[in-house]
Coordinates of C-alpha atoms and ligand atoms in Angstrom, one line a residue:
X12 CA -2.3 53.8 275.1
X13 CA 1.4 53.3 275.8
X14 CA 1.8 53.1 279.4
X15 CA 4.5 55.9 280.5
X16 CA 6.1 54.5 283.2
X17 CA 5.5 52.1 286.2
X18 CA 3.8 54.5 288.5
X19 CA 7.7 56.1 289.5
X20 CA 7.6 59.4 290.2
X21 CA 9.7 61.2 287.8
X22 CA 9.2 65.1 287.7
X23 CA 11.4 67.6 285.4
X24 CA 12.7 71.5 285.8
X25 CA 12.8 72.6 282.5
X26 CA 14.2 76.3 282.0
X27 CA 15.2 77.7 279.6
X28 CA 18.4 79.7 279.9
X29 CA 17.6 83.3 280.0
X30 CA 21.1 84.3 282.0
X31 CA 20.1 84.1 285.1
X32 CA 17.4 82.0 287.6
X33 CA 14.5 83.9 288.2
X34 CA 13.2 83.2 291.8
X35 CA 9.7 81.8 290.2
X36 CA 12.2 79.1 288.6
X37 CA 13.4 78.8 291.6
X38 CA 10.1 78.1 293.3
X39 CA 9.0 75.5 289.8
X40 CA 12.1 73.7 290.4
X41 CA 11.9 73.4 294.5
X42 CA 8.6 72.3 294.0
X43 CA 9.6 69.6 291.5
X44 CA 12.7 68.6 293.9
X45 CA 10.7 68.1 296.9
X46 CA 7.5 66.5 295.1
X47 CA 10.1 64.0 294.3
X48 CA 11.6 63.6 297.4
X49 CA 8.5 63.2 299.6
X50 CA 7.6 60.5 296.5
X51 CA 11.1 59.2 296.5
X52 CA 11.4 59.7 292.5
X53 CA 13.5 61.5 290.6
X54 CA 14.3 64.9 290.1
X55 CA 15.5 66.0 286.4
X56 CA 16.8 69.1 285.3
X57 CA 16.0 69.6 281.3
X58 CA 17.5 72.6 279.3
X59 CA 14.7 74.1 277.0
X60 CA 17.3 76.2 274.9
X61 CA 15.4 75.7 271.4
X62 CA 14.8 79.3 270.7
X63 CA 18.3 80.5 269.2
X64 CA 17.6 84.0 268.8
X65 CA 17.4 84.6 272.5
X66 CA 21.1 82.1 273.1
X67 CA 23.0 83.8 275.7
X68 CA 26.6 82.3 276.4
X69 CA 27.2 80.8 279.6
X70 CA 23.4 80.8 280.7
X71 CA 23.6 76.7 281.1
X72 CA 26.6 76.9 283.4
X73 CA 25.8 80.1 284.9
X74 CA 21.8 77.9 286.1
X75 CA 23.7 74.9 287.3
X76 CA 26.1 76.5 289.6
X77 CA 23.2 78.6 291.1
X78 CA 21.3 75.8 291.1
X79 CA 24.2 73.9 293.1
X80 CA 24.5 76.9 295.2
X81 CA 21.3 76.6 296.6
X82 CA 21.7 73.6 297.0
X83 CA 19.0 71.7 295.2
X84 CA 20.6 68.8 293.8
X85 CA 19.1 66.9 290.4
X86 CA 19.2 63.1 290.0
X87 CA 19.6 63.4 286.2
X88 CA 20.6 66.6 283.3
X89 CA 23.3 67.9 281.8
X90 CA 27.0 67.1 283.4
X91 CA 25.6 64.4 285.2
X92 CA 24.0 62.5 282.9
X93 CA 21.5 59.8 283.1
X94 CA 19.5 57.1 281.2
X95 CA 17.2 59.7 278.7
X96 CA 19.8 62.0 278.1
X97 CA 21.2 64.3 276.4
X98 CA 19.2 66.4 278.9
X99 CA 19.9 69.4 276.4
X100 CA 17.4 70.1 273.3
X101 CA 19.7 71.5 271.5
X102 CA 21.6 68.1 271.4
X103 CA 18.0 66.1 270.7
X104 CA 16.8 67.9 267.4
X105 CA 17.3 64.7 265.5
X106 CA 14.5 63.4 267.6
X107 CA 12.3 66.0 267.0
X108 CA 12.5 65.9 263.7
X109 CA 11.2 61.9 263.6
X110 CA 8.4 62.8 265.6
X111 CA 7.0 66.1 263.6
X112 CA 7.3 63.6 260.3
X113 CA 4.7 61.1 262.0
X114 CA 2.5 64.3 262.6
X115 CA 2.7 65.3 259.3
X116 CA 1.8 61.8 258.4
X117 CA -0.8 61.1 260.5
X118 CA -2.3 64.6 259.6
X119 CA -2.2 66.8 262.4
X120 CA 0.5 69.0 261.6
X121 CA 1.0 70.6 258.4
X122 CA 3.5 72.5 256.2
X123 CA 2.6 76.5 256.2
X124 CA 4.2 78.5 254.1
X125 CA 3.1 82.1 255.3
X126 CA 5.6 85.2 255.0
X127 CA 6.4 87.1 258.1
X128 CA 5.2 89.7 255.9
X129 CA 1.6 88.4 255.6
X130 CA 1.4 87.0 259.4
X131 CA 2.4 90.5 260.1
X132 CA -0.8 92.4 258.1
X133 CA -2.8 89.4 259.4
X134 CA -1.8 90.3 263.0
X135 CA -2.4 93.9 262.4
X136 CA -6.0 93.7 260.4
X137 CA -6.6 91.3 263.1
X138 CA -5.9 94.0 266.1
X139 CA -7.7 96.2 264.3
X140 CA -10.9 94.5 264.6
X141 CA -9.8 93.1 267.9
X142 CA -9.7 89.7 267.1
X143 CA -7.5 87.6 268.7
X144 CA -4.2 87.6 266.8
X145 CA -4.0 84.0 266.0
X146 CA -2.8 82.4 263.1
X147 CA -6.0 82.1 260.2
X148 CA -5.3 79.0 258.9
X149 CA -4.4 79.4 255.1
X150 CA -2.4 76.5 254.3
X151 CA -4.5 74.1 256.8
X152 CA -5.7 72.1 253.5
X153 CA -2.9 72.7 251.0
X154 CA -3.1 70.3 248.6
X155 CA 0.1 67.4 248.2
X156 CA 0.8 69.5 244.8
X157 CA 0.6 73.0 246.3
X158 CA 3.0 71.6 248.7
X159 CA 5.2 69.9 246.2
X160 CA 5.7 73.5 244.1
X161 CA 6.4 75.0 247.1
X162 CA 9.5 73.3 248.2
X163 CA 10.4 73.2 244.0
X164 CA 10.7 77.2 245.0
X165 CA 12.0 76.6 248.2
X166 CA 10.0 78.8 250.0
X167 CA 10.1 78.8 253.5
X168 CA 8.1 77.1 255.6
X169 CA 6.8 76.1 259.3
X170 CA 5.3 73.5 260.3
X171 CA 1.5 73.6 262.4
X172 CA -0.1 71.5 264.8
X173 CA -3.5 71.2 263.2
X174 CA -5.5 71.8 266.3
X175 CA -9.3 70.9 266.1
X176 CA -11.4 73.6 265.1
X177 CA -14.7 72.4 267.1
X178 CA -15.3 71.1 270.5
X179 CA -13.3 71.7 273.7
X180 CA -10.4 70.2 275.3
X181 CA -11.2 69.1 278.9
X182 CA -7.9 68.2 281.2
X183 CA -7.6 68.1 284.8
X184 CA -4.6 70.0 286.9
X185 CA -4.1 68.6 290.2
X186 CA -4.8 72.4 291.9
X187 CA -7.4 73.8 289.3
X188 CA -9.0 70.3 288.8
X189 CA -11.4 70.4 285.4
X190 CA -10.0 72.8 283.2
X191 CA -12.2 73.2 280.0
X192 CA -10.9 75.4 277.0
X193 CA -12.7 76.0 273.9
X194 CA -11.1 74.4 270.5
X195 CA -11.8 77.5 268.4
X196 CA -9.3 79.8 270.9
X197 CA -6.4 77.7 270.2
X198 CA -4.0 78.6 267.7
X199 CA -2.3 76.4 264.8
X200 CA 0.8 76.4 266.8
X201 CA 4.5 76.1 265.5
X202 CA 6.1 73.1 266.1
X203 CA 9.4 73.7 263.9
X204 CA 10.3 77.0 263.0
X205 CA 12.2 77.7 259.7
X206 CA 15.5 77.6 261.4
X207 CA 14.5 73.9 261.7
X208 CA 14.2 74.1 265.2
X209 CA 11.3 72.7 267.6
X210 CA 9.5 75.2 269.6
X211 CA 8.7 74.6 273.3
X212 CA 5.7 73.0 272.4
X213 CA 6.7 70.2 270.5
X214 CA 10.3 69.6 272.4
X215 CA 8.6 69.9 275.7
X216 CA 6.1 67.0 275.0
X217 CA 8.3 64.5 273.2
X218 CA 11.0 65.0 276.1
X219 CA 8.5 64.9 278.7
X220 CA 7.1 61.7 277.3
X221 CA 10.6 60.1 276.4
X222 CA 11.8 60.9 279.8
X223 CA 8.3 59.7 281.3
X224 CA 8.0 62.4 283.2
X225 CA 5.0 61.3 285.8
X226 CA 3.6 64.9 287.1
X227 CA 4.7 68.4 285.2
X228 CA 4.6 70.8 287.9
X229 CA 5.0 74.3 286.3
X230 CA 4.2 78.1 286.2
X231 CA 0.9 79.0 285.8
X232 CA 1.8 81.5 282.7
X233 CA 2.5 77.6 280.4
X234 CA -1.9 77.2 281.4
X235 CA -3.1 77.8 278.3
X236 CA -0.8 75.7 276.8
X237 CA -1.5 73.1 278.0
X238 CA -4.6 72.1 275.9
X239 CA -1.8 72.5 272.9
X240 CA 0.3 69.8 274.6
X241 CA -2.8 67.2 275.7
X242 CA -3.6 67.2 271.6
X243 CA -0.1 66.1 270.9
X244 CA -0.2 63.5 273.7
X245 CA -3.1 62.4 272.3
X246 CA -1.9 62.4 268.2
X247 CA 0.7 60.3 269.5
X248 CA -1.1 58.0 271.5
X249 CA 0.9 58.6 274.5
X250 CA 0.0 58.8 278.1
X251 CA -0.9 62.4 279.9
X252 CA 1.1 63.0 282.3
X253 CA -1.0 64.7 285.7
X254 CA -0.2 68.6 285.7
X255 CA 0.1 71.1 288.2
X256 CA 0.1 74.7 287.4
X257 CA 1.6 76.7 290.3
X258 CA 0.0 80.1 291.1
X259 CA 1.3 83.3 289.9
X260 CA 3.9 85.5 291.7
X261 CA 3.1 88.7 292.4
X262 CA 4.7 92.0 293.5
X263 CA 3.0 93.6 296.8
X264 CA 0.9 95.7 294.9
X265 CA -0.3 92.3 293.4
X266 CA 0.8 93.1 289.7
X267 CA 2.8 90.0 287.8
X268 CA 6.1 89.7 289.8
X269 CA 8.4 91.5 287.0
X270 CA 12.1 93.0 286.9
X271 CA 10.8 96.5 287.4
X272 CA 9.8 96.5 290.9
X273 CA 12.8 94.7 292.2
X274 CA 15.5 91.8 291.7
X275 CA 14.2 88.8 290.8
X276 CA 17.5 87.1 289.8
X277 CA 18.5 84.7 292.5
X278 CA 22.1 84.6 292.2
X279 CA 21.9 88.4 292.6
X280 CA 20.2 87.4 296.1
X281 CA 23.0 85.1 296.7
X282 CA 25.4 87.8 295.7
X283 CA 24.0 90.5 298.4
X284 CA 24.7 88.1 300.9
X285 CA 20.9 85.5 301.0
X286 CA 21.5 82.3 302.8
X287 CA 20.3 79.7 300.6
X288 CA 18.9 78.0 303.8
X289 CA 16.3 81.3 304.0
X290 CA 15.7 81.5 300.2
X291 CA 14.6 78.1 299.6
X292 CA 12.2 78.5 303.2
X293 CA 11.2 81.9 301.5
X294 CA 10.1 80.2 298.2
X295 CA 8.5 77.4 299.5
X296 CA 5.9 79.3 301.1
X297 CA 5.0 81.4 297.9
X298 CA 1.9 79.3 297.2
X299 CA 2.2 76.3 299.5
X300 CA 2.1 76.1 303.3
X301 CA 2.2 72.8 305.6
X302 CA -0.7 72.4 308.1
X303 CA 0.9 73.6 311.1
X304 CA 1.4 77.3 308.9
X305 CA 4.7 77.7 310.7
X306 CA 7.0 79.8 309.1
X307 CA 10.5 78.8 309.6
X308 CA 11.5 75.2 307.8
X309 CA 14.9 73.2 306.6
X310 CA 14.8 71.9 303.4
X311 CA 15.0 68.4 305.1
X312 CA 11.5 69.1 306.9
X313 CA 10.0 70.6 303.8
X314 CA 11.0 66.8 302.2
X315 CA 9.2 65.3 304.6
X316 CA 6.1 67.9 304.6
X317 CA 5.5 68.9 301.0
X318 CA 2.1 68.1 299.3
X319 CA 0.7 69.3 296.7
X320 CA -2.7 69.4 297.8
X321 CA -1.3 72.0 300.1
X322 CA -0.8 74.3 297.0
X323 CA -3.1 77.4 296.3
X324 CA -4.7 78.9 293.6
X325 CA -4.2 82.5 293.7
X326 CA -1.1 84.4 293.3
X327 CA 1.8 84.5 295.8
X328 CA 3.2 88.1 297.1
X329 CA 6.9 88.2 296.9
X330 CA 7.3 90.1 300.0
X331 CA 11.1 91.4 300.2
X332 CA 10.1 92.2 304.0
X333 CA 9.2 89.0 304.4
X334 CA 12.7 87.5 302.9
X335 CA 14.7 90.1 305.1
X336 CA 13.1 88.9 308.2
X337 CA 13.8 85.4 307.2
X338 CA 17.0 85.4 306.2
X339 CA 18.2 87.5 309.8
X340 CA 16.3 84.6 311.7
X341 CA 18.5 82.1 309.4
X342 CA 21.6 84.5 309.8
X343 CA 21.2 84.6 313.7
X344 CA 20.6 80.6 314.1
X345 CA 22.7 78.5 311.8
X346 CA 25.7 77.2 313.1
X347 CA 28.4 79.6 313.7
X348 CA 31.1 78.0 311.6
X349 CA 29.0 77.8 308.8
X350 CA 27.7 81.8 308.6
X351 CA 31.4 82.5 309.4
X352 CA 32.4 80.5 306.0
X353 CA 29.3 81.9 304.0
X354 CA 30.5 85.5 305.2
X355 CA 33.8 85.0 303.8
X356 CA 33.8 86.1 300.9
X357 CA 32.5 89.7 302.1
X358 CA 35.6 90.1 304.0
X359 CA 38.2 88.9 301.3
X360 CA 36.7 91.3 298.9
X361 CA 37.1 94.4 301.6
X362 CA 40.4 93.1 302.0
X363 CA 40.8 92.2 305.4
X364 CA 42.8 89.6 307.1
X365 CA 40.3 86.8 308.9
X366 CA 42.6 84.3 309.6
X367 CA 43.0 84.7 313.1
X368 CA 40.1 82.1 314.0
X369 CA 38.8 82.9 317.0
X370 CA 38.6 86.7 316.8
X371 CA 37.1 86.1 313.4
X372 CA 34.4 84.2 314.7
X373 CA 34.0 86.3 317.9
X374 CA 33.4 89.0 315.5
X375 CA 30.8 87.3 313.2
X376 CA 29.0 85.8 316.4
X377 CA 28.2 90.0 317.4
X378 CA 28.0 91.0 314.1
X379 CA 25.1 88.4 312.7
X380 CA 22.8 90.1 315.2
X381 CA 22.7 93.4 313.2
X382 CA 22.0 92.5 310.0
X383 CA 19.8 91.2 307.5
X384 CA 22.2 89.7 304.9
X385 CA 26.0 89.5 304.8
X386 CA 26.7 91.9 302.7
X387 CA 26.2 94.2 305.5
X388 CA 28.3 92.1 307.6
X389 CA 31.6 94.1 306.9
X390 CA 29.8 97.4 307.7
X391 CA 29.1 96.5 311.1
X392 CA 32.4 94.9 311.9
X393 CA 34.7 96.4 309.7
X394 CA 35.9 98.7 312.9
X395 CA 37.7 95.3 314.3
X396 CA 39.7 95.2 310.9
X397 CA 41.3 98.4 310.8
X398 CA 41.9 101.6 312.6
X399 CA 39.2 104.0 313.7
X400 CA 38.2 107.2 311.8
X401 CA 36.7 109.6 313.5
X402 CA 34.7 112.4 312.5
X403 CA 34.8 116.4 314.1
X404 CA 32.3 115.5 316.2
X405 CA 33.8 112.5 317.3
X406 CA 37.0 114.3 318.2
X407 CA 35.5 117.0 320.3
X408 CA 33.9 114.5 322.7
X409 CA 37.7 112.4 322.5
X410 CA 39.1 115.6 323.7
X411 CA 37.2 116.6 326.6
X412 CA 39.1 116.5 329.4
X413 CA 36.7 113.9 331.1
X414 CA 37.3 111.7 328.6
X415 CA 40.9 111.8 328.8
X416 CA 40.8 111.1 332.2
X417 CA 39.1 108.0 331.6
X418 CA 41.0 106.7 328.4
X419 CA 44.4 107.3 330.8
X420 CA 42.4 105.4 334.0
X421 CA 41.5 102.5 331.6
X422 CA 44.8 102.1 330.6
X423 CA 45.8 101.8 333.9
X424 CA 43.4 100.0 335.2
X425 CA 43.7 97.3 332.6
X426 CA 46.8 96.4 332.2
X427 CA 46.6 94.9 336.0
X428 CA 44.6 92.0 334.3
X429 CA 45.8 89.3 332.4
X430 CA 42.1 88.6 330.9
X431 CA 38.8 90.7 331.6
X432 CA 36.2 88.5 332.6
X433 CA 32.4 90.3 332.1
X434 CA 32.6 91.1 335.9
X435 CA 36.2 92.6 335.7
X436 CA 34.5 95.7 333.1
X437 CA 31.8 95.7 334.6
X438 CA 33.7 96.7 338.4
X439 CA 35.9 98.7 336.1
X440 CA 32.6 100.9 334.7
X441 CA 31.8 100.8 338.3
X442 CA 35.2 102.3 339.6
X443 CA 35.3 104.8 336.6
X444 CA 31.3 106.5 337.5
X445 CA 32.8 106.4 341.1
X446 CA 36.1 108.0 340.7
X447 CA 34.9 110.8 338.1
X448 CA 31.6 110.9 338.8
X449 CA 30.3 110.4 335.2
X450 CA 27.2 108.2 334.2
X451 CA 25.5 107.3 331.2
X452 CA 26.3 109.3 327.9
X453 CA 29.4 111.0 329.6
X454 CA 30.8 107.5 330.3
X455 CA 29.9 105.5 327.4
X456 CA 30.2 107.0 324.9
X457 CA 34.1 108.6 325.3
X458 CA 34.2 104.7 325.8
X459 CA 33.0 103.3 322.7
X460 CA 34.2 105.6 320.5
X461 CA 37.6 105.1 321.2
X462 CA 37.1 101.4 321.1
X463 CA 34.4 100.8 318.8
X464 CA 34.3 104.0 316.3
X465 CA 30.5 105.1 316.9
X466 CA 28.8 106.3 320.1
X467 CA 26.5 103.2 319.9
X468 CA 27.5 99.3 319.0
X469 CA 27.0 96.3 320.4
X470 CA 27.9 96.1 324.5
X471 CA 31.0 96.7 326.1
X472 CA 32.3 93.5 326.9
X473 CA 31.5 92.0 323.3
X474 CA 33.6 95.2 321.8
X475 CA 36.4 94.7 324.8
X476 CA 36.2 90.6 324.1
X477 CA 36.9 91.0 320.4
X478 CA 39.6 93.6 321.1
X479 CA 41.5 91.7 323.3
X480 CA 43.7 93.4 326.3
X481 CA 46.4 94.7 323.9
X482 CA 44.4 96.6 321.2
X483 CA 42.2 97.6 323.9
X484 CA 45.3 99.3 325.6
X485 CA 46.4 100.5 322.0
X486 CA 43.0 102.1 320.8
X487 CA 43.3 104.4 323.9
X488 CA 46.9 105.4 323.6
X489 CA 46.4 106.6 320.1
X490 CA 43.9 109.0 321.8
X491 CA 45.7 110.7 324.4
X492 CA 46.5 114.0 323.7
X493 CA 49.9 115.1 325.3
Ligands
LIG27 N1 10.9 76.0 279.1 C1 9.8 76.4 279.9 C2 10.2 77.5 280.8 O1 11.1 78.2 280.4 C3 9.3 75.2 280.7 C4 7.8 75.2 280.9 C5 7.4 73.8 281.4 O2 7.8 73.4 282.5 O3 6.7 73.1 280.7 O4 9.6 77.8 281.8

């Protein structure tokens, strides 16, 4: 047997380009990433992109640059390059092609010539009887001359792995240990389609072999597969590589994790405003957990702390709850500067004017403690940014005479300071029950609606602090009635 590689860990992520990253890619390739980190191999991004019919423009570039978002960095793939490129299988059909001809020599694939047409009554006659729907094996034993007549009429053709008909196939996954599967269940599978192109199963095993990948870390759903792929390690004569199938995803009512029951794009999760930081914590607990089950990790710990032994076997709840909760913990403890920059983009779209520094980040400091991703963030600060608007409501409390009375009092009263310190409004709310005897609703909120917009915010001297003395002073004279 050829030896595959000398013991370096070398794991892949290899989508295929849908349009979009779905979060259980997501969770395939941040298992890969750190099982290579902790192992200090190599991390390789492959693109599976053999099926033409589902092509969709821009779905390579559109995966890297979420990928890059998120900031999980591969050591080799496309752009970057690296010693078993190209990292593309669209690029590497040449290769497949030499590889399928020693299968046909060595006879365990074969030429089938099958019409849609037939496969389709097959499949149906098949369904009928509920049988499984797999492929009966016609042109298993075709003759060299059948075969020869057939190109003379150039009939289209596949081409078949010829999968043993008896015994089982016994492999070992590193979370489901022995796995035994039943020859007679697996199908004669594709391995070049008439379009000339590989299927997954073929490109998948050469690549994973050529790039001697050490450990295939994958979805769950690629299972029963796998006995497909340990026959063509073995008709090569190549080394297995050790697999690990990661446990399903499921929705909180434990069905598959699908579109229907909520987003599972990431970059749309980046889009509303997810902090990578709190996505990739979020992911790596959807079937693994450390020892010390804590909940809140940096990637950099997760390097340190990932094993796969740690995995489990039975599906992982995508809890949305769970994500929300995470990502305010992440919103409310990264470092100021850096939610500030992340929450930029928010506040460029609404149009409004952040570069003066420190107001901006004044404003961000109060307004990461209301929400649970930034694309609220404009919402709840948006009142800082331009003027008030108030509703009927609004205006009769602005009105009453008690709160004109304070609004002219404040003004007053404020422009004898040069700063307010936390004490100064706080004496100042003193002086203002005092003087008109008002407390509670009747003082506050005449207060913070003229400051703030709404009845209830954040407190006074945050609102007051943001403001600053002038547009404090302002905010009140536009609501004096004359
Ligand atoms: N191209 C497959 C996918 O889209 C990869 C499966 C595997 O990792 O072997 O998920």
């Amino acid at each position: 047997m050829k030896n595959n590689n000398n013991n370096e860990i070398r794991v892949r992520f290899a989508p295929s380009p849908t349009g979009f990253l779905h979060v259980g890619g997501l969770r395939t390739a941040l298992f890969n990433y750190l099982f290579a980190k902790k192992n200090s191999g190599k991390f390789i991004l492959r693109i599976e992109d053999t099926d033409r019919k589902r092509f969709v423009s821009g779905a390579l570039e559109n995966l890297i640059s979420t990928l890059k978002s998120i900031g999980l960095a591969y050591d080799e793939g496309p752009k970057i390059g690296g010693s078993f490129g190209p990292y593309i299988q669209s690029k590497r059909t040449e290769i497949y092609k030499k590889y399928v001809q020693e299968l046909l020599d060595s006879g365990d694939a074969y030429y089938c010539f099958c019409s849609e047409k037939r496969l389709e009554k097959l499949r149906k006659d098949r369904r009928k009887r509920k049988f499984s729907l797999m492929y009966d094996g016609k042109c298993r034993n075709l003759s060299k001359e059948e075969i020869g007549k057939k190109f003379e009429q150039k009939i289209p053709y596949v081409i078949r792995l010829k999968f043993p008909k008896n015994g089982t196939t016994i492999f070992y996954d590193k979370i489901r240990e022995k796995v035994e599967v039943e020859n007679n269940l697996v199908e004669d599978q594709i391995l070049i389609k008439a379009d000339g192109f590989p299927t997954y199963h073929l490109a998948n095993v050469v690549d994973d072999h050529l790039m001697k990948i050490s450990h295939i870390i994958r979805g769950e759903e690629w299972l029963s597969s796998t006995p497909k792929h340990i026959f063509l390690y073995q008709a090569f004569g190549w080394e297995i590589p050790k697999f690990v199938h990661l446990p399903l995803l499921l929705n909180p009512d434990k069905s598959k994790l699908s579109k229907r029951q909520g987003d599972v794009a990431v970059e749309n999760y980046l889009k509303k405003g997810y902090l990578p930081e709190a996505l990739l914590n979020f992911v790596a607990l959807l079937g693994w957990h450390a020892a010390d089950d804590r909940e809140i990790y940096s990637l950099q710990e997760l390097e340190k702390l990932f094993s796969i032994k740690r995995i489990t076997k039975s599906g992982a709840v995508f809890d949305l709850e769970k994500l929300n909760w995470m990502n305010s913990h992440y919103l409310r403890n990264l470092g100021l500067e850096l939610v500030a920059e992340r929450a930029k983009p928010f506040f460029e779209e609404a149009k409004f004017d952040v570069s003066d520094k420190e107001k901006y980040l004044k404003i961000i400091s109060m307004g990461r403690q209301r929400i649970s991703n930034l694309s609220e963030i404009v919402v709840q600060t948006e009142m800082f940014y331009r003027n008030l608007k108030f509703s009927k409501e609004d205006n009769e409390i602005i009105s009453e005479e008690n709160s004109q009375k304070i609004y002219s009092f404040w003004i007053k009263e404020i422009r004898k300071f040069q700063k307010l310190s936390d004490e100064d409004i706080a004496n100042l709310i003193k002086k203002t029950s005092e003087k008109f005897s008002v407390k509670g609703k009747n003082l506050y909120f005449p207060i913070r609606l003229a400051l703030y917009g709404k009845c209830h915010g954040p407190d006074l001297p945050i609102i007051i602090d943001i403001l600053g003395k002038n547009e404090v002073i302002k905010r009140f004279q536009n609501l004096i009635i004359k």
